[in-house]
mmCIF file of C-alpha atoms in Angstrom:
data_model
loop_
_atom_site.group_PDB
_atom_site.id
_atom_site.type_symbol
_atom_site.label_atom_id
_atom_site.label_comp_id
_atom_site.label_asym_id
_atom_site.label_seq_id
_atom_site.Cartn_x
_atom_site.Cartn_y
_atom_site.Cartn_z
ATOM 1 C CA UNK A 1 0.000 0.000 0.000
ATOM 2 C CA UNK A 2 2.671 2.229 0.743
ATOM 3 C CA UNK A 3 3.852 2.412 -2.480
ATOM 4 C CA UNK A 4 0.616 2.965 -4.203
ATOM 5 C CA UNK A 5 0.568 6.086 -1.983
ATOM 6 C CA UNK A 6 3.764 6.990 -3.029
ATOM 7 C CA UNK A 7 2.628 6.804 -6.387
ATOM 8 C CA UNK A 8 -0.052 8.625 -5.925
ATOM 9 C CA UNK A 9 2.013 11.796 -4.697
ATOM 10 C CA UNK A 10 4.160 11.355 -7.375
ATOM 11 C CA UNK A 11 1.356 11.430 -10.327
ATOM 12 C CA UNK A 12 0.236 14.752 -8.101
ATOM 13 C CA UNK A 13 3.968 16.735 -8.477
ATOM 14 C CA UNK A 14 4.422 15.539 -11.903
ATOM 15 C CA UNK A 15 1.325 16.957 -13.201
ATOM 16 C CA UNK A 16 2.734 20.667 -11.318
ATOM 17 C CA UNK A 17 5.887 20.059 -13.062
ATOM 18 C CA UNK A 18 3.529 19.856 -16.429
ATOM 19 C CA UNK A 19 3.034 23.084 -15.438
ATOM 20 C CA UNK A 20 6.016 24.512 -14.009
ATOM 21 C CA UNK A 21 7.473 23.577 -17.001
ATOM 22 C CA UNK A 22 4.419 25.062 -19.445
ATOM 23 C CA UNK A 23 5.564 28.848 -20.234
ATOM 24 C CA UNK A 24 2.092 29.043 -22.030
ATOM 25 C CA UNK A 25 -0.057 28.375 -18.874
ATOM 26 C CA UNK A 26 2.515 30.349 -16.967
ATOM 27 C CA UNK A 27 2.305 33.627 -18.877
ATOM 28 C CA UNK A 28 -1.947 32.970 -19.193
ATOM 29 C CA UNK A 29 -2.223 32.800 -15.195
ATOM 30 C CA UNK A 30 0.208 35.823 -14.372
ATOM 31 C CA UNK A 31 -1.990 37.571 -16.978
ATOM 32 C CA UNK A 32 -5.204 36.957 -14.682
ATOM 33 C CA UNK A 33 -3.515 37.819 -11.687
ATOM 34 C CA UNK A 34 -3.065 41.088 -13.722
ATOM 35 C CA UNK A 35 -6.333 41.485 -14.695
ATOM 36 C CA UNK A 36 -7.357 40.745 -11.031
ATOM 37 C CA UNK A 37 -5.178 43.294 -9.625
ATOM 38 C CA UNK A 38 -6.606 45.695 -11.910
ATOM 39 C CA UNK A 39 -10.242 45.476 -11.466
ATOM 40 C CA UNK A 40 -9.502 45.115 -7.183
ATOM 41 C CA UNK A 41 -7.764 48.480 -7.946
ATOM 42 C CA UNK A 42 -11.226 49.638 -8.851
ATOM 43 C CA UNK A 43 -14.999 48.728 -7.242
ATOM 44 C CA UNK A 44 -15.161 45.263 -9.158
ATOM 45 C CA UNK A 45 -15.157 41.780 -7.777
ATOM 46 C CA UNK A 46 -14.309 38.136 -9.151
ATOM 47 C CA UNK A 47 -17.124 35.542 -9.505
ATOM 48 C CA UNK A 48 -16.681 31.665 -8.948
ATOM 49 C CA UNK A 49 -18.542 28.851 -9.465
ATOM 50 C CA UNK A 50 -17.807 25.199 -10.301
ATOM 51 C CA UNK A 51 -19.876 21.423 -9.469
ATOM 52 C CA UNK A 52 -18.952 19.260 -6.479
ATOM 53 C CA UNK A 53 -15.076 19.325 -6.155
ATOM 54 C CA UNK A 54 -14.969 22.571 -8.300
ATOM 55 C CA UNK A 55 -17.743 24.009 -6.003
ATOM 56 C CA UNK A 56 -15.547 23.266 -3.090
ATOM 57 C CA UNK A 57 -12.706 24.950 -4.735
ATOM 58 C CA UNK A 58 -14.747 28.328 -5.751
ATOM 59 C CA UNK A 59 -15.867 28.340 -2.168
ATOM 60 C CA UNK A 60 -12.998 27.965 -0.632
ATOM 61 C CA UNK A 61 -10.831 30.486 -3.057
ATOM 62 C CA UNK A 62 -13.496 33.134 -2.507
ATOM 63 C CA UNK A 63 -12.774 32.580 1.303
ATOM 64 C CA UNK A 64 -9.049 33.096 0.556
ATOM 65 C CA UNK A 65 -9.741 36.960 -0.531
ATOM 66 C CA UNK A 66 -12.834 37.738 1.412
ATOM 67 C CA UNK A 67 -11.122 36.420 4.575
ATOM 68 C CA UNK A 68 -7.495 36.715 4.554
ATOM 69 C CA UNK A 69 -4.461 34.010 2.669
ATOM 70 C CA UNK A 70 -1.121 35.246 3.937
ATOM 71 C CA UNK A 71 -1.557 38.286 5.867
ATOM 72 C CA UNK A 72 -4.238 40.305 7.611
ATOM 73 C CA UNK A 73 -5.255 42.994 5.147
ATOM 74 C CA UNK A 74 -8.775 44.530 4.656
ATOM 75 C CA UNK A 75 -11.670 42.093 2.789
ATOM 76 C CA UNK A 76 -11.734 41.942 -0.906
ATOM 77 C CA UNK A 77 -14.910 41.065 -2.759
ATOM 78 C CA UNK A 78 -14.747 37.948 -4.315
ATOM 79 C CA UNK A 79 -18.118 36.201 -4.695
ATOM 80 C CA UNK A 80 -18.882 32.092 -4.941
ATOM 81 C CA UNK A 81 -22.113 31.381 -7.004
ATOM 82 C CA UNK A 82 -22.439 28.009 -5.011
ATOM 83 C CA UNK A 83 -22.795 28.864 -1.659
ATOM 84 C CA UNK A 84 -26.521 30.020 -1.719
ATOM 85 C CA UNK A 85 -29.048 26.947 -1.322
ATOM 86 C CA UNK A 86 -32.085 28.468 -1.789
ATOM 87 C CA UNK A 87 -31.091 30.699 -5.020
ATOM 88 C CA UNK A 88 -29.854 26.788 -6.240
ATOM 89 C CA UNK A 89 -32.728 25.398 -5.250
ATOM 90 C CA UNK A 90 -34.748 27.898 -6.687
ATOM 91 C CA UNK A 91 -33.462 28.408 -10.035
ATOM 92 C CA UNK A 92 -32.355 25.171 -10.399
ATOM 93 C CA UNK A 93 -36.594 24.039 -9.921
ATOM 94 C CA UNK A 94 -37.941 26.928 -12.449
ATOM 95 C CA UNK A 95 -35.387 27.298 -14.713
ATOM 96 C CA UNK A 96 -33.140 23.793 -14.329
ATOM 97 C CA UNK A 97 -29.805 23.326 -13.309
ATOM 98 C CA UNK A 98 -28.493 24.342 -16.335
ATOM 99 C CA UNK A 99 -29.222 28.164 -15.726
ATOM 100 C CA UNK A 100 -27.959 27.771 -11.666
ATOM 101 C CA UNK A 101 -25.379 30.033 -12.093
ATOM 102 C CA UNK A 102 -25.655 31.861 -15.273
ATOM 103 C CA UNK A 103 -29.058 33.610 -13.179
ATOM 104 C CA UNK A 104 -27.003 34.856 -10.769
ATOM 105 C CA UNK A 105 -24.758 35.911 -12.532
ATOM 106 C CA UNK A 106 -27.325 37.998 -14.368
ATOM 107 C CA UNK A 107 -28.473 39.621 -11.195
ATOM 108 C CA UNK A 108 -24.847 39.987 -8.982
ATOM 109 C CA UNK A 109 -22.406 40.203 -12.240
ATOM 110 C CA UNK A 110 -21.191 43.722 -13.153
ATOM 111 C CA UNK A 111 -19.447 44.762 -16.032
ATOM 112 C CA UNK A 112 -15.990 44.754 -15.301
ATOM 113 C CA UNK A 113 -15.877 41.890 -13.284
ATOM 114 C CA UNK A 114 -14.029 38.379 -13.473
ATOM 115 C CA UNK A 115 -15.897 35.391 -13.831
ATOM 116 C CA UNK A 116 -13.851 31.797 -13.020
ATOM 117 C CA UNK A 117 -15.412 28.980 -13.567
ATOM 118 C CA UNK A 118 -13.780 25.761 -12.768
ATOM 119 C CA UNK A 119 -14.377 22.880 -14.142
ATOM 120 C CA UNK A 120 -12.311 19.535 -14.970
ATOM 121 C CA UNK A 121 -13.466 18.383 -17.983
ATOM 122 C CA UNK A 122 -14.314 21.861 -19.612
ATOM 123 C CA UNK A 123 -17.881 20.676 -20.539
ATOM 124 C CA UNK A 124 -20.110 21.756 -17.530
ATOM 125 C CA UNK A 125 -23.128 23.185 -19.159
ATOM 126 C CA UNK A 126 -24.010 25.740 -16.089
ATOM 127 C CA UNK A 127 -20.715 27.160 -16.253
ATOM 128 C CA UNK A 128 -21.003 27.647 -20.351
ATOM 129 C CA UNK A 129 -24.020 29.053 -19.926
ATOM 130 C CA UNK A 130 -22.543 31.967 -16.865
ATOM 131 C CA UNK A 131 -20.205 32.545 -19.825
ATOM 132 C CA UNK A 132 -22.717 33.530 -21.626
ATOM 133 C CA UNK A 133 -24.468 35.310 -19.262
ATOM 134 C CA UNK A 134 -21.378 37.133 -18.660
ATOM 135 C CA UNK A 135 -20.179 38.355 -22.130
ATOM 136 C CA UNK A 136 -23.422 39.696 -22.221
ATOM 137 C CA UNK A 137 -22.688 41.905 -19.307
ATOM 138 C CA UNK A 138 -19.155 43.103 -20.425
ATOM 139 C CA UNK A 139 -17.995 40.336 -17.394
ATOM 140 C CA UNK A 140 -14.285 38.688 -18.305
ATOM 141 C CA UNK A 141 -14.259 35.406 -18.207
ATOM 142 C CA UNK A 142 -11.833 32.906 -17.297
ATOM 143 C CA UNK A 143 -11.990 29.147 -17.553
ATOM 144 C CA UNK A 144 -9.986 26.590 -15.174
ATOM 145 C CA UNK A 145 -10.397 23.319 -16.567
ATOM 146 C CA UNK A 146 -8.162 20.379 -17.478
ATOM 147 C CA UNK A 147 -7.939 17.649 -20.710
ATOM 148 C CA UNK A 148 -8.908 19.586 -23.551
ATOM 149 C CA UNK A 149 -10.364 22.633 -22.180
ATOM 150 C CA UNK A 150 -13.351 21.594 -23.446
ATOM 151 C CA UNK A 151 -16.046 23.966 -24.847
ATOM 152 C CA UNK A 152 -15.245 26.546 -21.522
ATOM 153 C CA UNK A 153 -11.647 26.716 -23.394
ATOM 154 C CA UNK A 154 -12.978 27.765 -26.354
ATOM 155 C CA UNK A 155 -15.922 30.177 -25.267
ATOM 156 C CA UNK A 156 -13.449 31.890 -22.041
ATOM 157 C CA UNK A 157 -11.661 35.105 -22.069
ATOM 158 C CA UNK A 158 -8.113 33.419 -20.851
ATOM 159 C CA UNK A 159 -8.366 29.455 -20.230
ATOM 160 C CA UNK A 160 -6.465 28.275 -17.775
ATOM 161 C CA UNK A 161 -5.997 24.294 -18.699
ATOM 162 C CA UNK A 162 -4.056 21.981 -16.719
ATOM 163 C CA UNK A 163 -2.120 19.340 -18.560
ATOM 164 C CA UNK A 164 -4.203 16.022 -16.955
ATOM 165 C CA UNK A 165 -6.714 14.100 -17.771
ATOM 166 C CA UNK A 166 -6.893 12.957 -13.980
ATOM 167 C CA UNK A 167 -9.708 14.930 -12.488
ATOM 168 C CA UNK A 168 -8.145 14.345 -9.047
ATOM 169 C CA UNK A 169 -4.956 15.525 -10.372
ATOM 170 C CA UNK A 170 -6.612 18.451 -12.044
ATOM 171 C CA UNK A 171 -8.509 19.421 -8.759
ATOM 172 C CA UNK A 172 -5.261 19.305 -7.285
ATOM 173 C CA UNK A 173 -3.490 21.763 -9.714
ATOM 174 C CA UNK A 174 -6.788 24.385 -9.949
ATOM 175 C CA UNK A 175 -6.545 25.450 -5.619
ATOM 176 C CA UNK A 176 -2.613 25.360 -6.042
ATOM 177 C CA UNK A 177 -3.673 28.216 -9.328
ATOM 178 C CA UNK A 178 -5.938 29.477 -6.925
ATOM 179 C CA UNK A 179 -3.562 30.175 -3.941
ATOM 180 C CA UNK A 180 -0.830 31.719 -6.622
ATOM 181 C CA UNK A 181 -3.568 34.207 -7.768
ATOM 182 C CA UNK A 182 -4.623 35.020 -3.991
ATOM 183 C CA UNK A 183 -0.595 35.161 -3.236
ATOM 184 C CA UNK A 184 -0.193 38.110 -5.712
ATOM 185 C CA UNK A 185 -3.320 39.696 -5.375
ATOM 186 C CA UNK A 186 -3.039 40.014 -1.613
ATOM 187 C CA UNK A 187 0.649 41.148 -1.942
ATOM 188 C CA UNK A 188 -0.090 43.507 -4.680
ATOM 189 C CA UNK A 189 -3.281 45.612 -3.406
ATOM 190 C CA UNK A 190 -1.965 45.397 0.241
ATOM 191 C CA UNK A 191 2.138 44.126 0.040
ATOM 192 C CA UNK A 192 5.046 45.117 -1.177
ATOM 193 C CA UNK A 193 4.096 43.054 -4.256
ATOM 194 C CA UNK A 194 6.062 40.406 -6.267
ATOM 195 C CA UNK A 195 9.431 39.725 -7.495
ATOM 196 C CA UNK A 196 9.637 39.577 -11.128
#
């Protein structure tokens, strides 16, 4: 057993070193850590939303900037689409689950805004929908998936695609993308910033 555990962690830092090693994804997530800097320089917020694991993930990256990740600073607005049970509930009964977070989106999203939405496979049809919803309201979007990209890669502002077809190894990689963009956010608005 031991060394299926072993094995394990070693499928897990491989896949990072997919990416530590992919100037592409590199130069695509420092460029929404830009962008993020830039609208929490203004009155905007980021949006995130994702299904089971990827819920879990937009939660708890949401938490990272509302609460605090490194240091204590003041709150920054970051918003998770999938914490609310009775707008799910709600929407998801009159309009389906398909349109879960793509109405809230109409009603919370402003334009100039971030929109993540996670996903592993790239395919989950709530999320393309908020993508729609959100390029209607001048809301960039940005896609965190893995495999392909899936249809999210092709409809998203910047897609953020992790080199796996492993979901747990892709769930793995999107909260370690997650804590990099809360890193330089936090140090940026409220730090000294980043080295180079």
């Amino acid at each position: 057993m031991k060394a299926y555990i072993k094995d394990q962690i070693k499928k897990s830092y491989e896949t990072k070193q997919s990416i530590y090693e992919n100037d592409d994804l590199l130069n695509k997530i420092e460029i929404v850590a830009q962008k993020c800097v830039e609208l929490y320089r203004g009155d905007k917020k980021t949006i995130l939303a994702g299904n089971g694991g990827s819920a879990a993930d937009a939660q708890h990256i949401a938490a990272e900037l509302v609460g605090r990740y490194g240091f204590d600073r003041p709150s920054i607005p970051s918003l998770a689409l999938t914490t609310d049970t009775s707008n799910l509930t709600a929407i998801g009964n009159d309009y389906g689950y398909d349109q879960v977070f793509s109405r809230q989106l109409e009603g919370m999203g402003q334009e100039g805004d971030i929109f993540i939405g996670i996903s592993t496979s790239g395919n989950s049809l709530n999320i393309i929908n908020a993508f729609s919803s959100a390029k209607k309201k001048g809301i960039m979007t940005v896609a965190l998936t893995g495999r392909d990209g899936g249809e999210m890669a092709k409809m998203a502002d910047i897609a953020l695609v992790v080199p796996s077809n492993s979901t747990p190894r892709i769930q793995e990689s999107h909260i370690l993308i997650g804590h990099i963009l809360c890193d330089i956010i936090e140090k940026e608005i409220f730090g000294d910033g980043v080295s180079a």
